[in-house]
Amino acid sequence: MTEMNSVLPPLSERSNVLRWIRKNLFGSVLDSILTIIGVLIAYWVIKGFLTWALTTARWEVISANLRLILIGQYPLEQAARLWIGVAFLIFLGGNSIGIWARESRFSVALLLSPAILALLPFSSGPRTWLIVLSVTGLVGWWLGRSRPEVLRRSVIIGWVISLPIIILLTHGFTPVDSGGVLAIVKTNLWGGLLLTFLLTVVGILFSFPIGVLLALGRRSELPIIRLASVMYIELVRGVPLITILFMAQLMLPLFLPQGVTIDRVLRAMVGIVLFSAAYLAENVRGGLQAIPKGQFEAAHALGLGKAQTMIYIVLPQALRLVIPILVGQFIAVFKDTALVAIVGLLDLLGIAKTVLAQPKFLGLQREVYVFISLIYWVLSYGMSYLSQRLEERLGVGK
Amino acid sequence: MADEPIIKVHDLHKWYGNFHVLKGINMEVKRREVIVIFGPSGSGKSTFIRTINRLEEHQRGEILVDGIELSHDVRNIEQVRMETGMVFQQFNLFPHLTVMQNIVLAPIQVRKWEKKKAEEIAMQLLERVGIPDQAHKFPGQLSGGQQQRVAIARALAMQPKIMLFDEPTSALDPEMIKEVLDAMVELAKSGMTMLVVTHEMGFARAVADRMFFFDQGQIVESGTPEEIFKAPKEERTKLFLSQILSH
């Protein structure tokens, strides 16, 4: 149905490519000069990169070490446990998309990405697993879509127990020699993307509640709680993460009784959680300050107590306001986990260094670091994209 | 019992720092009475009404609401807040909750009602204030007049014995004032005890039992609407009334 009387704009106003280029790229002499310089720089950079990536680069360093990069020294014969863990996450992801984002085609396409990765030159084992992942995700999506009401609660429970399950699958619980199921894999064998992932997830999940409590503590009416929160926040924010990680590795044993040792990965996790909590607290405090006094008054006038006012009225609004900042913080946690390489853990960055130490692959820093960066970028951008969707859903800024 | 005042205020004083906002207020309000409080801005009328549910703390004198004295005792404060509903100038609806959720939150969390019961009562109240069709919208999608009517329904959902109105129509566009006043008139006629800070003299004439004129932290004059409008005794009352009635 078009309007009968609609008048088309004059010919010169109708959009076409040439017009757009003239208006936006060559609008004035200065614009034209900037455009030409910009194009030249872009050409020079892209040409240089592509020439290297397609001709000189020796990508076999990646394919030969892919297992190291993904899971470190984790025993290959136990790797099925990790695949099952990932499959569980993808199943939950598919479920959630089916229930809460049924219109999003992009999200469904995302479930197919493991199968697309399977087209790359993998050996038959991983290839089968990648296809299994996609199938599990799609089955989860279909189930979630067909009975959203029934599954909603169990999916939420699933997400809550997913971290313990993943840790349990990764770590195992029967002694190595007993021959039982899920033999223990020591944390010094965890590495690569697996370790980076676990450090990030634990860092985010545990620092979030601590950060919220610290933010509330900083606004508490009880002076001791307020002082303790302020001191903690300012102390931690005044110190670089790397020193906290060193302290967790080197100084923590000094405070523990003789004979008690804490796992090195766990120490790194504690360091990251404590560090991130202080920053989160400040971000959440910003959100709390933005809530008008009238909201507190209305809640109190209705008879809601202080805790109820916080839980039902203030925190939901405050956290919604700071979602973009929180996600920025989460992405920072993800990237900051790379610092554990300096205290000797073999996360993505740490494993990259060991790959490069192999005589066969000396001097291939460029290939390895470009590939590692690509992994960091894809996952960071993924988080950022999800947060934008979440903001739209929750109507932030409306 | 019926004649016993539901609100007793005796020699109430409040300071903001060195500024003496309330200078010895005495007032008794009987059940089912509608009280209109008016006066120039800064006269302490809003502060006064906010001391009655302890949104503002008083420093001297006493306030008894339904026999409960307002002191530092948190349980007393909670008790009084359950018995008094309040409607604010800026509505203060919770923007992240739907209209329905705004109304049922306190009954479910404070009065511990079943969700179903709370929602039924909420629907009845929305019908009473004339906006049952807006139950599942968010406050940001409603007009100012509709928001204020939701705020009234939200306060009533706690089944309070007293309703406090703090300039409920001052933030509204002129064409929306009437719909809010209509809801308030209906409430007054149903027998609710009401304390209303307002300059809507038409409302006062229609339903007020007594009026109090506040100036500089004191009650300058009080009486029935008839006495206040026909024969104000004090010069300040006359002057103020002539100013707000002339425009």
Coordinates of C-alpha atoms in Angstrom, one line a residue, chain A residues 82 99 104 146 182 272 297:
Chain A
L82 CA 35.3 -31.0 28.9
I99 CA 12.6 -19.3 25.9
S104 CA 16.6 -13.6 17.5
S146 CA 8.1 -25.7 22.3
L182 CA 36.2 -38.9 36.6
I272 CA 41.2 -11.9 40.7
E297 CA 10.6 7.5 50.4

